[in-house]
Coordinates of C-alpha atoms in Angstrom, one line a residue:
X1 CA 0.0 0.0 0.0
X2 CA 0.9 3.3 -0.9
X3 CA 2.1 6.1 1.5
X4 CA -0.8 8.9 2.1
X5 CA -0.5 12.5 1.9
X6 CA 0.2 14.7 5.0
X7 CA -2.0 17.7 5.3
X8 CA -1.5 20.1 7.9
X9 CA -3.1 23.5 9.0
X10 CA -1.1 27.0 8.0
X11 CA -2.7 29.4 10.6
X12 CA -6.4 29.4 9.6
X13 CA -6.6 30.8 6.2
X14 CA -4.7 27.7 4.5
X15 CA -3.8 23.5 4.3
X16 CA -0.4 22.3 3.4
X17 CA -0.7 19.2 1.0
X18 CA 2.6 17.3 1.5
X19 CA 3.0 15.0 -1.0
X20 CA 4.4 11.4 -0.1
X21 CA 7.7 9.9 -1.3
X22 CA 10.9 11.2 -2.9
X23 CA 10.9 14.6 -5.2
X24 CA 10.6 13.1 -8.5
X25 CA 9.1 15.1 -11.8
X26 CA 6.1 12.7 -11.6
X27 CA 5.7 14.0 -8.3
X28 CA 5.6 17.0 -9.3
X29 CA 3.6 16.6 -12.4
X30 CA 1.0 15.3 -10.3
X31 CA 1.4 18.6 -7.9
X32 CA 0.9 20.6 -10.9
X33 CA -2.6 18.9 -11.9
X34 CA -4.0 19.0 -8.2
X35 CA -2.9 22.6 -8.0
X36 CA -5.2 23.1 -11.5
X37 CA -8.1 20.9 -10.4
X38 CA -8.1 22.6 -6.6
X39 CA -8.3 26.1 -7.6
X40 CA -11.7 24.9 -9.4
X41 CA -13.1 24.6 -6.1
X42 CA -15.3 27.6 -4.6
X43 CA -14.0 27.1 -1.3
X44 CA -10.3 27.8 -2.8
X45 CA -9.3 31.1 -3.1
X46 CA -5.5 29.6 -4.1
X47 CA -3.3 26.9 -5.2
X48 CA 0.5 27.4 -4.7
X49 CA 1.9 24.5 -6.0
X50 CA 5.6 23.9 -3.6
X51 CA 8.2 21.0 -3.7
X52 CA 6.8 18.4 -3.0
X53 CA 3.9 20.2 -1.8
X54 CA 0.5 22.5 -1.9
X55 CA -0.6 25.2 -0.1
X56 CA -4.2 26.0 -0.7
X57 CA -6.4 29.0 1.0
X58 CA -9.3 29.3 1.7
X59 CA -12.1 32.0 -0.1
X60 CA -13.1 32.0 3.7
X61 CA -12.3 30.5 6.5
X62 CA -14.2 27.5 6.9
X63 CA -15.4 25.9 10.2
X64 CA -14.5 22.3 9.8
X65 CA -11.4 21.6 6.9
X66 CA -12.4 17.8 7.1
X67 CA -14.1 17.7 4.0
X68 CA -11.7 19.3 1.9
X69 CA -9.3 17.4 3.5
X70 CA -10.9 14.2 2.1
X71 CA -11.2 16.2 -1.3
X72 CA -7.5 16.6 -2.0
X73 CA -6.7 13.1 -0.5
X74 CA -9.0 11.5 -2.9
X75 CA -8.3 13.7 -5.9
X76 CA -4.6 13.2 -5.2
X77 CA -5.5 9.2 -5.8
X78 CA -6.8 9.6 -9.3
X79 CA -5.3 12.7 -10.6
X80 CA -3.2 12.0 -14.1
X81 CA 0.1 13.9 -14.2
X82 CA 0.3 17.3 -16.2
X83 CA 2.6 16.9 -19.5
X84 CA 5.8 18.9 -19.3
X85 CA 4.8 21.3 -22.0
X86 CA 5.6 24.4 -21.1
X87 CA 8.6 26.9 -22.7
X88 CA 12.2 26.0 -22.5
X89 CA 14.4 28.9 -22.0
X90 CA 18.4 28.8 -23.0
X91 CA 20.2 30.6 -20.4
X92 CA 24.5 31.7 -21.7
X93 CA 26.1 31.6 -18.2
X94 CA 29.3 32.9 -17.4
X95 CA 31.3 30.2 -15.7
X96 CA 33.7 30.7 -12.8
X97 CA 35.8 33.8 -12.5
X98 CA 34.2 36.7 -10.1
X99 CA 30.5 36.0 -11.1
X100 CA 31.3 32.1 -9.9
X101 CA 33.5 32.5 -6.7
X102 CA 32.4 28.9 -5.2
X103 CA 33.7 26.9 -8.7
X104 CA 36.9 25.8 -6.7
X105 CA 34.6 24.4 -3.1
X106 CA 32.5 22.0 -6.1
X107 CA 36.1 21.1 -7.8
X108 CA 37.1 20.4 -4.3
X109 CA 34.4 18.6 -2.7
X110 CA 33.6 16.3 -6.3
X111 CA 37.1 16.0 -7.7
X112 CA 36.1 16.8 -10.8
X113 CA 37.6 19.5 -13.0
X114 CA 36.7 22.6 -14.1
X115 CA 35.4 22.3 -17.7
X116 CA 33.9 18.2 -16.4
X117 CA 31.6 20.5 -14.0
X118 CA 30.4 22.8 -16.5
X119 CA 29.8 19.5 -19.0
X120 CA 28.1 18.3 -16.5
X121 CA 26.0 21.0 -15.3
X122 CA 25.1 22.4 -18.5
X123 CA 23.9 18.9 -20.0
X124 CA 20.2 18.4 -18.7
X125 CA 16.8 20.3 -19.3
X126 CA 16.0 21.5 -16.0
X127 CA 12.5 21.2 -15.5
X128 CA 11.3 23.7 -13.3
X129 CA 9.4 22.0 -10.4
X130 CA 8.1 25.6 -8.5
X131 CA 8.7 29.0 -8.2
X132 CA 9.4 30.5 -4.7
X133 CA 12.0 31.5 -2.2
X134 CA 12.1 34.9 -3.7
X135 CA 10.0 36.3 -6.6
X136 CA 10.7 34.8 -9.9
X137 CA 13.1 31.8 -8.1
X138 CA 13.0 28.8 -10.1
X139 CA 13.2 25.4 -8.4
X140 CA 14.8 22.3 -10.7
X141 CA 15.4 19.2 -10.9
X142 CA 17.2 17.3 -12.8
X143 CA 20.8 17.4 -11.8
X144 CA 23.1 15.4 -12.0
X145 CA 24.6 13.9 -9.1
X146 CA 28.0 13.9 -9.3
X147 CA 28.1 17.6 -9.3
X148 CA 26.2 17.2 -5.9
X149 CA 27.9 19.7 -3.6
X150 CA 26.4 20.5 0.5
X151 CA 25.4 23.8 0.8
X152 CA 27.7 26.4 2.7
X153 CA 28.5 26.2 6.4
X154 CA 28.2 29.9 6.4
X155 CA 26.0 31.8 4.3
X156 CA 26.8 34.7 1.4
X157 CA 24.9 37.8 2.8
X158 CA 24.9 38.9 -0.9
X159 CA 24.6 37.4 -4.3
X160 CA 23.7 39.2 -7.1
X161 CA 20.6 38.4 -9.0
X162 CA 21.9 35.9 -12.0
X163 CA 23.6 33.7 -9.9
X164 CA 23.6 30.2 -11.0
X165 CA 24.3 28.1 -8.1
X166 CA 24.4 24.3 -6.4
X167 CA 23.1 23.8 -3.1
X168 CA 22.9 19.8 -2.3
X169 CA 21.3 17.6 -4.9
X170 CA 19.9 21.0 -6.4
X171 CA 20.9 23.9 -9.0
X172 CA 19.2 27.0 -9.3
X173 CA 19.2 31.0 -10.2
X174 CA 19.3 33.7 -8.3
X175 CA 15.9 36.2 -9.2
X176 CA 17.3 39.0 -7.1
X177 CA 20.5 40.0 -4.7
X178 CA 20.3 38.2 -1.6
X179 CA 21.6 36.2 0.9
X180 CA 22.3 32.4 -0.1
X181 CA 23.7 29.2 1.5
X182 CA 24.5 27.7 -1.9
X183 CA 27.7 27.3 -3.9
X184 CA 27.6 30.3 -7.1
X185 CA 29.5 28.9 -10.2
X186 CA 28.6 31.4 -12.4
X187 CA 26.3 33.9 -13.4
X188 CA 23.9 34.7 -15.9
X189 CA 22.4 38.3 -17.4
X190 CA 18.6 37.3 -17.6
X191 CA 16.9 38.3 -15.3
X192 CA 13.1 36.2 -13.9
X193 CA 11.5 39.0 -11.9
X194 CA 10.1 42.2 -13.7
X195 CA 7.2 44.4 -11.6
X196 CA 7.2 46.0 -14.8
X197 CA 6.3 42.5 -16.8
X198 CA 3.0 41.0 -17.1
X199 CA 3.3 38.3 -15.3
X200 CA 6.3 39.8 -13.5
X201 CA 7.5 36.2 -13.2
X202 CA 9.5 35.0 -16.4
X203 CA 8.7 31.1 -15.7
X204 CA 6.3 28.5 -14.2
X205 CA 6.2 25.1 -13.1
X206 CA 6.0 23.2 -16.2
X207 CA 8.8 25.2 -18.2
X208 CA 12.3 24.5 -18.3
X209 CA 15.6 26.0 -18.8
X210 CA 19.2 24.9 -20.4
X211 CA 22.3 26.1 -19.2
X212 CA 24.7 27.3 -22.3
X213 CA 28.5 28.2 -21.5
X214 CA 28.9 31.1 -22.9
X215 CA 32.5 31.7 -21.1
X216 CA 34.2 29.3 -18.8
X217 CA 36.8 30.9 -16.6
X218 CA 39.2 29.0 -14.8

């Protein structure tokens, strides 16, 4: 038998759907569709779809959360996975150099050269699983593991917005300067957040994104 969801109050104005299992793109796939079917329902105001995870609120508070509860449990059962169909973006990053000043803790920590970790990471399609952390942050999948590297001890205060980074079995990009616990190999000039944009988010779940050396510094 099958592991069940975990669902879990957030305050009173929303449930947590926790998805069972490992991360996986079916997973996620799956997310995607109950995000779609849940926001359907009147007593949803939103569907947020997470890792792993979705956080749906309420139009209004309701008194008992039982019965939706049992909804999302049961349509988690039968829902069919959303096709990966969305836009794939090419991203030219700049390898290494100032705009990559963690390249040398992943050659350390995997062994592997410079130029074999840029082969590496700029191989896959990422897909992107959800957007979070900070506006127009992109979460992937997809990496490979051998290029695996723990996330820092101590974190950067500041990274600019562009950085393409590894934290743990992860890669991602950096929508805006901030602080960051991940390892920056490079950086990249597009930018995913634009209040000016409409949406002001560049990607969604669904889309994905391909890494293209444009410099490698070593």
């Amino acid at each position: 038998m099958s592991a069940s969801p975990t669902i879990s109050h957030l305050g009173v104005t929303a449930l947590l759907f926790e998805a069972p299992g490992e991360t996986t793109l079916e997973t996620q796939r799956r997310i995607w569709a109950l995000a779609r079917e849940a926001e359907t329902w009147p007593e949803v105001r939103e569907a947020v779809p997470g890792m792993n995870n979705l956080m749906v609120t309420f139009a209004r508070p309701p008194r008992f959360t039982e019965p939706l509860r049992e909804r999302l449990t049961s349509c988690w059962a039968a829902i069919e996975p959303l096709p990966l169909g969305g836009r794939v973006l090419e991203l030219p990053v700049v390898y290494g150099g100032e705009g990559g000043p963690h390249m040398q803790d992943v050659v350390a920590h995997t062994g592997l050269r410079v130029d074999d970790i840029v082969a590496i990471h700029s191989a896959p399609t990422y897909p992107v699983y959800a957007v979070g952390s900070h506006p127009g942050y992109c979460y992937l999948g997809g990496m490979d593991p051998r290029i695996a590297t723990p996330r820092r001890k101590t974190p950067v205060l500041k990274i600019p917005g562009g950085a393409v980074s590894i934290g743990g079995p992860q890669t991602g990009v950096s929508a805006s300067d901030g602080p960051s616990g991940w390892n920056t190999i490079g950086t990249t000039a597009m930018r995913f957040f634009d209040i000016a944009n409409d949406p002001p988010v560049l990607l969604q779940p669904g889309d994905s994104i391909v890494f293209r050396p444009a410099k490698v510094i070593r």
